[in-house]
Structure formats: C-alpha cells, structure tokens
XYZ file of C-alpha atoms in Angstrom:
640
model
C 2.235 6.730 27.071
C -0.552 4.396 28.174
C 0.671 0.818 28.254
C -2.647 -0.831 27.511
C -3.824 1.516 24.788
C -5.038 -0.402 21.710
C -3.310 0.393 18.431
C -5.677 2.245 16.101
C -5.364 1.161 12.465
C -7.026 2.398 9.317
C -9.505 -0.169 8.056
C -9.351 -1.092 4.382
C -12.804 -0.166 3.069
C -14.609 -0.489 -0.263
C -17.676 1.587 -1.171
C -20.113 0.807 -3.983
C -23.022 2.756 -5.440
C -25.813 1.710 -7.808
C -27.663 4.345 -9.849
C -30.755 4.075 -12.024
C -30.247 5.131 -15.635
C -32.725 7.930 -16.509
C -34.275 6.103 -19.472
C -37.732 7.315 -18.614
C -39.133 9.889 -16.202
C -39.926 8.504 -12.771
C -42.008 9.873 -9.971
C -39.556 11.214 -7.332
C -41.986 10.250 -4.603
C -41.773 6.606 -5.662
C -38.018 6.677 -6.212
C -37.260 5.257 -2.766
C -39.829 2.512 -3.192
C -38.341 1.560 -6.566
C -34.795 1.394 -5.183
C -35.927 -0.613 -2.153
C -37.486 -3.110 -4.546
C -34.187 -3.401 -6.389
C -32.358 -3.994 -3.096
C -34.697 -6.864 -2.259
C -34.341 -8.384 -5.726
C -30.543 -8.129 -5.691
C -30.020 -9.545 -2.207
C -32.448 -12.376 -2.907
C -30.965 -13.334 -6.265
C -27.403 -13.388 -4.961
C -28.264 -14.972 -1.590
C -26.950 -18.458 -2.583
C -23.490 -16.928 -3.029
C -23.552 -14.304 -0.284
C -25.259 -16.184 2.571
C -22.573 -18.886 3.135
C -19.638 -16.589 2.355
C -17.184 -16.023 5.242
C -16.207 -12.359 5.290
C -13.004 -11.156 6.869
C -14.720 -8.267 8.636
C -17.989 -6.923 7.221
C -20.386 -8.472 4.673
C -21.667 -7.109 1.391
C -24.734 -4.966 2.120
C -27.061 -2.556 0.337
C -29.325 0.229 1.573
C -31.199 3.204 0.207
C -29.440 6.574 0.284
C -31.413 9.747 -0.477
C -30.166 12.310 -2.957
C -27.843 15.094 -1.835
C -26.568 17.942 -3.994
C -25.548 16.708 -7.444
C -25.740 13.053 -6.377
C -29.230 11.580 -6.962
C -30.867 9.008 -4.722
C -29.186 5.642 -5.138
C -28.348 2.277 -3.594
C -25.283 2.404 -1.371
C -23.048 -0.118 0.336
C -19.786 -0.103 2.291
C -17.663 -3.031 3.462
C -14.561 -3.116 5.637
C -12.607 -6.022 4.184
C -9.510 -5.715 6.386
C -6.588 -7.933 5.423
C -8.394 -10.164 2.920
C -8.099 -8.453 -0.468
C -10.145 -11.278 -2.009
C -13.245 -9.889 -0.287
C -12.834 -6.667 -2.248
C -12.518 -8.441 -5.600
C -15.461 -10.691 -4.770
C -17.511 -7.515 -4.269
C -16.284 -6.272 -7.664
C -17.557 -9.521 -9.164
C -20.939 -9.126 -7.426
C -21.242 -5.532 -8.676
C -20.465 -6.543 -12.272
C -23.052 -9.319 -12.081
C -25.657 -6.919 -10.692
C -25.206 -4.541 -13.638
C -25.405 -7.527 -15.990
C -28.594 -8.921 -14.460
C -30.173 -5.471 -14.069
C -29.168 -3.422 -17.172
C -31.006 -0.360 -15.902
C -28.473 -0.055 -13.042
C -25.054 1.572 -13.294
C -22.423 0.956 -10.611
C -19.439 2.822 -9.252
C -16.913 1.328 -6.838
C -13.956 2.827 -4.896
C -11.777 2.004 -1.901
C -9.328 3.853 0.366
C -7.008 4.381 -2.603
C -9.762 5.868 -4.754
C -10.281 4.403 -8.237
C -8.466 1.143 -7.496
C -9.687 -0.363 -10.780
C -7.643 2.240 -12.653
C -4.672 1.547 -10.390
C -4.938 -2.142 -11.281
C -4.903 -1.283 -15.004
C -2.339 1.529 -14.715
C -0.123 0.112 -17.489
C -2.922 0.402 -20.051
C -4.589 3.697 -19.189
C -4.764 6.527 -21.737
C -2.340 9.384 -21.163
C -5.066 11.923 -20.385
C -6.498 9.937 -17.463
C -5.130 10.640 -13.993
C -6.530 10.829 -10.433
C -7.272 14.542 -10.821
C -9.776 14.136 -13.675
C -11.180 10.629 -13.119
C -14.052 11.664 -10.810
C -17.446 10.387 -12.028
C -15.916 8.842 -15.165
C -15.491 5.164 -14.190
C -18.624 2.989 -14.052
C -19.869 -0.554 -14.615
C -22.654 -0.983 -17.163
C -23.946 -4.290 -18.557
C -21.151 -6.010 -16.599
C -18.395 -4.100 -18.421
C -16.089 -1.313 -17.296
C -16.813 2.075 -18.879
C -14.634 5.193 -18.882
C -16.165 8.488 -20.005
C -13.493 10.372 -22.015
C -12.510 14.033 -21.873
C -12.963 15.988 -25.114
C -9.764 17.295 -26.658
C -9.340 21.006 -27.143
C -9.023 20.609 -30.907
C -12.286 18.731 -31.272
C -15.713 19.599 -30.003
C -17.908 16.663 -29.017
C -21.468 17.723 -28.353
C -22.236 14.957 -25.878
C -19.046 15.415 -23.816
C -19.036 18.397 -21.434
C -15.754 20.280 -21.094
C -16.383 21.000 -17.409
C -15.890 18.399 -14.635
C -18.560 15.719 -14.821
C -21.446 15.440 -12.398
C -23.190 12.151 -11.674
C -26.419 13.092 -13.573
C -24.322 14.083 -16.618
C -22.423 10.790 -16.456
C -25.662 8.796 -16.229
C -27.085 10.591 -19.261
C -23.938 9.869 -21.297
C -24.025 6.184 -20.332
C -27.696 6.022 -21.305
C -27.293 7.714 -24.702
C -23.798 6.607 -25.827
C -23.033 3.264 -24.126
C -20.935 1.946 -27.028
C -18.639 5.012 -27.125
C -17.552 4.900 -23.476
C -16.559 1.241 -23.226
C -13.067 0.930 -21.742
C -10.345 -0.508 -23.968
C -10.066 -4.264 -24.231
C -6.743 -4.332 -22.365
C -8.194 -2.405 -19.399
C -11.269 -4.626 -19.239
C -9.069 -7.724 -19.490
C -7.183 -6.685 -16.344
C -10.406 -6.412 -14.338
C -11.822 -9.639 -15.759
C -8.631 -11.488 -14.869
C -8.926 -10.463 -11.207
C -12.532 -11.667 -10.896
C -12.158 -14.703 -13.139
C -13.251 -17.978 -11.566
C -16.060 -16.713 -9.354
C -18.276 -18.088 -7.886
C -16.404 -21.431 -8.052
C -13.330 -19.638 -6.735
C -15.012 -19.199 -3.355
C -14.529 -22.858 -2.446
C -10.844 -22.618 -3.372
C -10.349 -19.808 -0.861
C -11.551 -21.955 2.061
C -9.476 -24.164 4.359
C -10.901 -26.873 6.615
C -8.916 -27.847 9.695
C -9.417 -29.901 12.836
C -9.593 -27.887 16.053
C -9.800 -29.075 19.674
C -12.535 -26.709 20.878
C -14.932 -26.266 23.801
C -18.319 -27.815 23.028
C -20.054 -24.433 23.218
C -17.932 -23.036 20.388
C -18.573 -26.140 18.268
C -22.342 -25.701 18.615
C -22.113 -21.959 17.849
C -20.072 -22.539 14.683
C -22.600 -25.085 13.495
C -25.242 -22.361 13.479
C -23.022 -19.384 12.543
C -19.920 -20.497 10.607
C -19.116 -16.862 9.797
C -18.405 -16.101 13.497
C -15.029 -17.772 13.084
C -13.878 -14.555 11.387
C -14.819 -12.397 14.387
C -13.051 -14.806 16.759
C -9.841 -14.887 14.699
C -9.934 -11.106 14.429
C -10.383 -10.729 18.203
C -7.430 -13.014 18.872
C -5.272 -11.463 16.140
C -5.846 -7.915 17.428
C -5.771 -8.759 21.138
C -4.249 -6.398 23.681
C -3.340 -6.820 27.374
C -6.836 -5.731 28.431
C -8.397 -8.446 26.258
C -6.095 -11.104 27.728
C -7.223 -10.304 31.257
C -10.524 -11.982 30.404
C -8.615 -15.105 29.358
C -6.713 -15.654 32.580
C -9.653 -17.675 33.862
C -12.226 -18.752 31.267
C -15.826 -18.162 32.335
C -17.755 -18.984 29.152
C -15.810 -21.695 27.318
C -14.325 -24.109 29.857
C -11.301 -26.134 28.671
C -12.590 -29.398 30.174
C -15.479 -29.428 27.646
C -13.209 -29.587 24.597
C -13.944 -31.949 21.719
C -12.424 -32.373 18.271
C -14.296 -30.594 15.467
C -13.863 -29.555 11.842
C -13.783 -25.774 11.338
C -13.959 -23.956 8.005
C -11.715 -20.892 7.665
C -10.772 -18.710 4.766
C -7.111 -19.101 3.901
C -6.471 -15.587 5.138
C -8.046 -16.325 8.546
C -6.240 -19.657 8.838
C -2.881 -18.061 8.061
C -3.482 -15.318 10.635
C -4.292 -17.893 13.294
C -1.405 -20.248 12.488
C 1.307 -17.603 12.212
C 0.566 -16.087 15.623
C 2.855 -17.330 18.396
C 1.021 -17.444 21.693
C 1.480 -19.110 25.086
C -1.720 -19.318 27.185
C -1.859 -18.249 30.806
C -1.296 -21.132 33.213
C -4.438 -20.197 35.099
C -6.598 -20.560 31.953
C -6.468 -24.358 31.973
C -5.485 -24.485 28.284
C -2.355 -26.595 27.992
C -0.772 -27.907 24.803
C 0.763 -31.321 24.099
C 4.393 -31.454 22.897
C 4.963 -30.288 19.302
C 5.724 -33.868 18.273
C 2.185 -34.926 19.168
C 0.149 -35.836 16.038
C -2.726 -33.573 17.155
C -0.577 -30.663 18.290
C -1.799 -28.374 15.505
C -5.454 -29.098 16.336
C -4.858 -28.325 20.027
C -2.997 -25.113 19.189
C -5.657 -23.868 16.755
C -8.441 -24.703 19.207
C -6.665 -22.900 22.044
C -6.214 -19.732 19.964
C -9.764 -19.823 18.655
C -11.154 -20.334 22.187
C -9.273 -17.224 23.311
C -10.860 -15.254 20.478
C -14.387 -16.387 21.406
C -13.794 -15.649 25.089
C -12.555 -12.141 24.260
C -15.702 -11.485 22.186
C -18.001 -12.591 25.009
C -16.062 -10.637 27.635
C -16.851 -7.372 25.820
C -20.606 -7.841 26.225
C -22.513 -6.287 29.076
C -23.862 -8.800 31.615
C -27.454 -8.106 30.522
C -27.443 -6.756 26.993
C -30.569 -5.203 25.525
C -33.446 -7.605 24.959
C -34.529 -5.527 21.959
C -31.581 -6.947 20.073
C -32.855 -10.468 20.627
C -35.977 -9.853 18.571
C -36.558 -12.459 15.911
C -35.776 -11.702 12.293
C -39.195 -12.977 11.269
C -40.901 -9.985 12.932
C -39.504 -7.678 10.223
C -42.068 -6.673 7.564
C -39.489 -7.403 4.839
C -38.894 -10.988 5.907
C -42.003 -12.510 4.350
C -41.256 -11.182 0.877
C -37.585 -12.074 1.243
C -38.376 -15.640 2.304
C -40.794 -16.151 -0.609
C -38.151 -14.855 -3.032
C -35.662 -17.359 -1.629
C -38.075 -20.222 -2.279
C -38.727 -19.048 -5.843
C -34.975 -18.864 -6.505
C -34.503 -22.469 -5.251
C -32.360 -21.396 -2.314
C -33.275 -24.546 -0.348
C -32.254 -26.890 -3.217
C -35.317 -29.112 -2.836
C -34.596 -29.986 0.806
C -37.475 -31.298 2.879
C -38.906 -28.604 5.139
C -37.977 -29.296 8.757
C -34.934 -31.445 7.940
C -31.570 -30.687 9.535
C -30.039 -29.344 6.329
C -33.145 -27.262 5.625
C -32.966 -25.705 9.099
C -29.265 -24.951 8.667
C -29.898 -23.105 5.413
C -32.882 -21.324 6.976
C -30.766 -20.122 9.908
C -28.083 -18.996 7.463
C -30.699 -17.066 5.470
C -32.038 -15.388 8.622
C -28.554 -14.353 9.641
C -27.806 -13.088 6.126
C -31.088 -11.121 6.102
C -30.291 -9.534 9.467
C -26.780 -8.318 8.657
C -27.188 -7.456 4.974
C -30.813 -6.550 4.229
C -32.669 -5.463 7.343
C -30.990 -2.160 8.259
C -27.345 -3.348 8.407
C -26.246 0.005 9.855
C -28.793 -0.128 12.683
C -27.626 -0.016 16.307
C -29.979 -2.908 17.016
C -27.710 -5.363 15.202
C -26.013 -7.628 17.708
C -22.294 -7.584 18.245
C -20.533 -10.942 17.667
C -20.221 -11.510 21.414
C -23.912 -10.853 22.012
C -24.810 -13.176 19.161
C -22.632 -15.932 20.643
C -24.195 -15.610 24.101
C -27.694 -15.595 22.590
C -26.981 -18.786 20.660
C -25.584 -20.486 23.754
C -28.851 -19.727 25.576
C -31.068 -20.935 22.711
C -29.212 -23.991 21.422
C -28.836 -26.997 23.724
C -25.913 -29.326 23.054
C -24.686 -32.630 24.412
C -20.946 -33.116 24.832
C -21.258 -36.870 24.384
C -23.033 -36.407 21.035
C -20.304 -34.053 19.870
C -17.649 -36.587 20.874
C -19.380 -39.222 18.756
C -19.387 -36.839 15.797
C -15.671 -36.207 16.379
C -14.957 -39.850 15.584
C -16.200 -39.383 11.999
C -14.820 -35.993 11.052
C -14.016 -35.295 7.387
C -10.346 -35.092 6.508
C -8.761 -31.684 6.957
C -7.192 -29.803 4.055
C -3.469 -29.824 3.399
C -1.824 -26.564 4.465
C 1.338 -26.913 2.402
C 0.246 -23.742 0.601
C 1.562 -21.867 3.649
C 5.113 -23.109 2.976
C 5.467 -21.536 -0.435
C 8.873 -21.542 -2.111
C 10.425 -18.400 -3.655
C 9.890 -19.845 -7.148
C 6.209 -20.524 -6.445
C 5.819 -17.055 -4.979
C 7.374 -15.514 -8.080
C 5.014 -17.522 -10.272
C 1.983 -16.400 -8.253
C 3.091 -12.766 -8.453
C 3.526 -13.038 -12.212
C 0.071 -14.605 -12.583
C -1.444 -11.875 -10.394
C 0.233 -9.242 -12.553
C -1.084 -10.907 -15.706
C 2.311 -11.968 -16.980
C 2.807 -15.249 -18.761
C 4.663 -17.939 -16.916
C 8.240 -17.766 -18.046
C 10.075 -20.837 -19.201
C 12.938 -21.969 -16.987
C 16.322 -20.664 -18.032
C 18.691 -23.397 -19.077
C 22.342 -23.462 -18.078
C 23.372 -22.620 -21.599
C 21.155 -19.580 -21.604
C 22.579 -18.482 -18.255
C 26.114 -18.703 -19.604
C 25.202 -16.700 -22.708
C 23.211 -14.089 -20.792
C 24.038 -10.619 -22.098
C 24.670 -8.280 -19.173
C 24.883 -5.285 -21.475
C 21.083 -5.312 -21.397
C 21.298 -4.035 -17.802
C 23.337 -0.975 -18.733
C 21.213 -0.329 -21.828
C 18.045 -0.459 -19.748
C 19.512 1.969 -17.236
C 20.477 4.373 -20.005
C 16.962 4.116 -21.427
C 15.532 4.803 -17.981
C 17.662 7.949 -17.571
C 16.635 9.219 -20.995
C 12.928 8.903 -20.216
C 10.970 12.062 -19.506
C 10.022 12.334 -15.843
C 7.807 14.704 -13.894
C 6.861 15.252 -10.273
C 4.459 12.313 -10.712
C 7.304 9.880 -11.421
C 9.289 8.403 -14.278
C 8.226 6.019 -17.012
C 10.002 2.675 -17.008
C 11.007 1.031 -20.296
C 9.154 -2.288 -20.370
C 10.918 -4.080 -23.222
C 14.238 -2.388 -24.049
C 15.281 -5.120 -26.462
C 12.243 -4.582 -28.702
C 12.107 -0.793 -28.436
C 15.682 0.528 -28.149
C 16.003 4.061 -26.867
C 19.007 6.199 -27.781
C 20.772 8.273 -25.163
C 22.331 11.511 -26.440
C 25.363 11.703 -24.178
C 26.842 14.746 -25.962
C 23.829 16.968 -25.345
C 23.667 15.660 -21.773
C 27.296 16.658 -21.134
C 26.985 19.945 -23.008
C 24.218 20.981 -20.674
C 26.511 20.588 -17.680
C 29.357 22.232 -19.566
C 27.284 25.385 -19.752
C 26.802 25.373 -16.005
C 30.079 23.986 -14.663
C 32.394 24.675 -17.602
C 33.752 22.048 -20.008
C 37.223 21.701 -18.453
C 39.833 23.608 -16.488
C 41.755 24.841 -19.571
C 38.725 26.252 -21.404
C 37.055 29.588 -20.998
C 34.812 29.933 -17.963
C 32.286 32.439 -19.236
C 32.411 32.610 -23.028
C 29.958 29.727 -23.479
C 27.487 30.921 -20.894
C 24.150 32.206 -22.075
C 22.494 35.085 -20.311
C 19.153 33.331 -20.688
C 20.396 30.379 -18.605
C 20.121 32.386 -15.418
C 17.204 34.126 -13.823
C 17.285 37.665 -12.541
C 16.732 37.449 -8.798
C 17.060 41.191 -8.064
C 13.721 42.971 -7.916
C 14.889 46.518 -7.192
C 13.410 48.735 -9.940
C 15.950 51.584 -9.330
C 18.999 49.529 -10.309
C 20.516 50.165 -13.679
C 20.008 47.225 -16.052
C 23.567 47.250 -17.382
C 25.076 47.404 -13.933
C 22.776 44.630 -12.842
C 23.861 42.385 -15.738
C 27.511 43.148 -15.032
C 27.099 42.207 -11.397
C 25.257 39.044 -12.385
C 28.030 38.059 -14.810
C 30.680 38.699 -12.193
C 28.697 36.773 -9.598
C 28.260 33.779 -11.895
C 31.914 33.801 -12.888
C 32.949 34.027 -9.266
C 30.655 31.176 -8.317
C 31.996 28.924 -11.085
C 35.593 29.764 -10.209
C 34.920 28.993 -6.575
C 33.181 25.729 -7.435
C 36.043 24.617 -9.685
C 38.541 25.494 -7.009
C 36.678 23.361 -4.495
C 36.479 20.448 -6.931
C 40.190 20.691 -7.698
C 41.005 20.580 -3.995
C 38.698 17.582 -3.573
C 40.470 15.783 -6.432
C 43.850 16.411 -4.799
C 42.664 15.132 -1.432
C 40.947 12.057 -2.886
C 44.022 11.265 -4.965
C 45.901 10.336 -1.785
C 43.141 8.015 -0.556
C 41.933 4.568 -1.615
C 38.536 5.805 -2.797
C 39.550 5.452 -6.426
C 40.252 1.770 -5.953
C 36.547 1.156 -5.318
C 35.827 1.919 -8.995
C 36.929 -0.104 -11.999
C 38.740 2.106 -14.484
C 39.482 1.591 -18.147
C 43.159 1.255 -17.262
C 42.415 -1.749 -15.082
C 40.566 -3.376 -17.975
C 43.597 -3.394 -20.282
C 45.252 -6.782 -20.993
C 47.891 -7.775 -18.456
C 50.564 -7.954 -21.164
C 50.136 -4.267 -21.909
C 50.042 -3.136 -18.282
C 53.221 -1.971 -16.669
C 53.378 -2.938 -13.021
C 55.363 0.224 -12.259
C 52.469 2.379 -13.484
C 50.212 1.035 -10.733
C 52.487 2.547 -8.099
C 53.487 5.655 -10.002
C 51.358 7.907 -7.827
C 47.743 8.714 -7.169
C 47.578 11.444 -9.783
C 47.825 9.059 -12.725
C 45.093 6.769 -11.416
C 42.751 9.671 -10.785
C 43.010 10.817 -14.384
C 42.193 7.326 -15.669
C 38.573 7.301 -16.909
C 36.096 5.208 -14.929
C 34.298 2.434 -16.798
C 30.747 3.568 -16.000
C 28.928 0.614 -17.551
C 31.069 -1.993 -15.813
C 30.736 -0.315 -12.421
C 26.983 -0.034 -12.881
C 26.506 -3.703 -13.782
C 28.895 -4.901 -11.040
C 27.100 -2.935 -8.340
C 23.659 -4.068 -9.505
C 24.767 -7.719 -9.610
C 26.248 -7.404 -6.130
C 22.992 -5.923 -4.837
C 20.979 -8.625 -6.631
C 23.174 -11.373 -5.179
C 22.814 -10.013 -1.636
C 19.023 -10.396 -1.888
C 19.450 -14.180 -1.745
C 16.455 -14.764 -4.004
C 14.146 -12.419 -2.107
C 12.579 -9.182 -3.287
C 14.838 -6.143 -3.228
C 15.643 -2.861 -4.953
C 17.818 -4.381 -7.678
C 15.361 -7.074 -8.796
C 12.349 -4.760 -8.513
C 13.975 -2.048 -10.636
C 15.238 -4.448 -13.286
C 11.930 -6.322 -13.546
C 10.136 -2.990 -13.982
C 12.444 -2.369 -16.933
C 11.730 -5.795 -18.399
C 15.131 -7.280 -17.443
C 15.009 -10.745 -15.832
C 18.323 -11.860 -14.314
C 18.990 -15.598 -13.935
C 19.409 -17.020 -10.460
C 22.958 -17.123 -9.105
C 23.024 -20.778 -8.197
C 26.456 -20.912 -6.564
C 25.795 -17.625 -4.711
C 29.442 -16.559 -5.185
C 30.298 -13.036 -6.299
C 32.035 -12.904 -9.612
C 34.496 -10.317 -10.870
C 34.440 -11.478 -14.460
C 34.310 -8.388 -16.674
C 31.363 -7.671 -18.935
C 31.949 -8.349 -22.611
C 31.803 -5.336 -24.871
C-alpha cells in the first residue's frame, strides 16, 4: 500500500433543476435564450444573500442544460456541500424562494440519498409512496412542496397516468391541477421547519474569531472572505505530501504575522479547532504556552496559515494568464452589474468608497464562480486566486498592526462545549419534537417500567417486511394487543407442543413444501416419505433439545435469568429447594418481562447518558426513560 496516498471520500452533493411550466407554446429556438434570461434574473435578485455567503465547498450556481430524451431543456445546478448540512438546506430555501418569485418555474432537488425531502418527512408520508415510485413526483411550485399521487386500481383518474411519470407529464399535471398535488400539511411543515429563519439565520451560523496570521493572508481575506473555507478544507484534509510544503514556508512567512478578525462558519471553526496539530520546527511557527491569553488566536492562525500555504503549493509556478482575465470583459457583466444597481445591491454607498469597492469585488467574485460559466476550466483554483490577489493588492504590515489594535470582539465559542442535555434538546428541536418538561423526582419514583415491556410486545406484534419494521410511536395512547396463544400455536405446529403430546397428529400437510421435483415418483409414496422425514426431523430436534436441557441443568446458565420462583416472597420460599438440584430450577418458568426490563435498564445505564441501542430503540417507540442520577444498578423488581 502506498503510504502517501490521499484518502478518497464521496462528496456530499445536492442537485437542483428548474423547469418552465408549459403554459403557452414557446419557440424551441428561443428556449435557451429564455432560460438564460431567467438565470440572470435569479442570480441578480438573490445576489445580496448569495454573494457574501461562505460555502463549505462549492457555491450555489445555475447554468443552462439542453434537453435530452424525456427531460426538456432546463436550468441546472450542482453543489458539493461537504460536511456542512446547512449549505444544503440553505439551497432548499433558495429554490423555494425562486419558485415563489417566479411562478412559471418548477423545481426539483435531490442529493446523494435521492429524495432527501421525503426522507426528512418519512413519518408523515402516505403508504403508497416509496423510493421505487417517487421518481418525477416531488417538485416545488409557488414555494410549496408538491407530490403527484399514483392512481389507485379501483379508481380511474383521467389526469393521472398509470405508467411511470415522465418530466413533461409531471409539468403538465402541475400546470393543470396545482391544487390537487399539494403535499399534506404535515409534510410541508417538516420542510418549512428546516428552512425556517432564513435569511436571518445566515448570521447565526457565522463565528468571528481572532487569528494571529501572516499579513498576506489578512489582506487576501479582506478581499475574498470565502477563501477561508478552502484553507480550512486544505488543512483538514491534509496528507504527508501536503505537509512537505509546510516544512519551510515560502509564501506566508511567520515573521509577518499580525492579529486579525476572521469570519468562519461554525462548521469551519469547529473543524479547525478540533484538529490537533504540531507544526514542523523548521516552519518557524511556534505556539505560546496554553495558559497564554492569546494561545487560541496563535493556534488558529498557525493552522489557517498551513491551509493557505498548502493551497498555494499546489499551483504551478506560472499558471495560465488566461485565467487572470478580468470579469468585466465578459459580455454578461454589464447587464449583471446594471441589475445589481437596480436591486439596490450597493445600499446607497458612494461609488469609489472603501465599502463600495468591497461589495463590488464581492459581486465580481460571485459573478465569476456562480454566473459566468461556473463549470469552465478557466475558473481559477483557490491557490491561483490567492497568488493573483497577492500580486495585485499591496499591503503595509504597519497599517495592519494599527488595525489590530482596534479589532471587534470575537464571538464566544461555548457552543462547542455542549452538554448532553443541550444536545438532546437540539436533537429534539431538529426532529420537530416539543421540548419536554423536566421530570421531577416524584415522577421518577412513580415511573411505570411496564411501559417498556408493553412497547416491546407492541413492536414484536407489528407487521414487518424486508424494508423494515414499524415502530409504535405512542404505545400508551394506542395500545396494541399481542396474541400470545396464536404465536405459540404456530411454533407448536413446527416443533410440537410438548414432549408428552403427539408429534405428528397436529401437523398440516400444507405447512410444508414439496421439494422433490421428480415426475416419476408416486405421489402417495412421496407424501409418506415426506411425513416420515418430518417426523424424524422433529424427533431428532427434540432429542437434541432434551440433551441440551440436561447439560445446561448442571451449569450456572440458569442463574443469569430471573425466574418466577425467585420472585416469590421469602416467607414462602424453602431454602432447601434452592439446592435441591438443577432439574427443579430448570423447570421453573422464566419471568420474561422482568428479564427484558432488567437487561434494557442495564444497557441504558451503561450508556452513561450518551446515545446507544437501548435509548435509541425506546425513544423510537415513544418511551422516555428518566436519567439514573446515582448511576447505580438496581435489582428492585418491577411491579405487576
């Protein structure tokens, strides 16, 4: 195996498509021109939100895609969002807003998992909907989620085709019957909850921190704040080959470091902070002791400098000059710039002022990566963009040091040290559950553990398929009966009810399949052989089980289970019976419910408040166990 081979990972990707509703016939020759106009309108209108946004990996982008097969020409976009799931849901918000602002557009969005919107609302989906039949049925229209139904066999709906849907058919249905395909309120509520709070939510996802950085990086981040994501990613995914470039820094010298304020997303900040890293002694990057008040700033700056150096080391010494061409030479720039001015992108800033130039540079960068052929090979890599900025932008270290004396306060990062209770609350809010009230001591003492066994019985009685089993959500409100007699009778037919009853009288011929395919065999002889074979198999199986019982009777395995005999009052228990031999204890029935609850509580206690199989299973069933405050196992029996 190669030692320095980089680990290849699958990038989390979201794809989005925008289609025109066929309300009126359009000239196919002008279809591309019409869609290009929509792209310009969309990217211009949403520029105030999209331009300053810091993406984890790739930005939101749109481009024209010609028709192919059953898929008509449309607007297409794809974004690799990596580890920041919030980027994906921000794109969902943008897509919903596009269909709201432009009612003639219909959107479809998927990721690596397929229809992730349906996965998010899995608890509320209709029974007929599954991954096999959901193709071309889930769209956004007028900002709302729509699901095109499948006609039932008993009813014929003229506007619903019985064959798998094509995109043109789906667009026609959305155009003619928009009110009949609206997803249920509960499904739409799940999606709305995930995108609630945008665009204000963007500021809440940012984290500002002080970093002790080389002056060159400070000047680059002033012009391109989004490049912090590429630097964190380069450091986070570094390999030994990347670190060779950081043994001796050639681009960002450590002696030029100054204090600066850097804006991260919370995801990027957490990735940078949680990485443990010791720089090479030859690099010149040394850290003060951890007790130093600016230790965190020095550590963050050192890691970020390594990321920027890795990006620049991957560039060729003389990269193509064609990539340095100005954005303003594009024929689309003039119309884009005028649209920005009409939409008050510059917020009334005086032309030529520092803030105006910063927003202008941000708009140019946004235009280059999102509007002007984002898939083109002429787009600069992050390292090439950094080197180009260093050549174009002069900076004075002394000026940066003066600015460092008046830096804004950095944000508190206590959100990184989240407690288990806060984590549980966040998970419940993300799942759409109401915040539960704290359980009082009295409620903990009166907690009914029989709910655990009842939930497990309800779970066993549920119908399951190869796709999984349904979990009872609220067993207390919807009790489910478990027919133990029919359950045992089924096994009686296969294994026999007991050793003293008949072995074959209760067996049905229909319970067994004929495995012999020889057509020349006599049917009666075949049935006789089958009956003898079944009887012999059952006799052999019972013999084995009897031998196992005898062997286990002389071991301590039975003591690991609580039996009904052990649950009798001490006054009625004869101490001599406990030592009267293994045979008597084996015949004592096992208390199934008590053993089940005891084992689940033991598993739950061993989790020490963290996630685990016991808590996950019980919460899926709607059972919430109170915290075991003293953390001591208890052998107190469950009340009947």
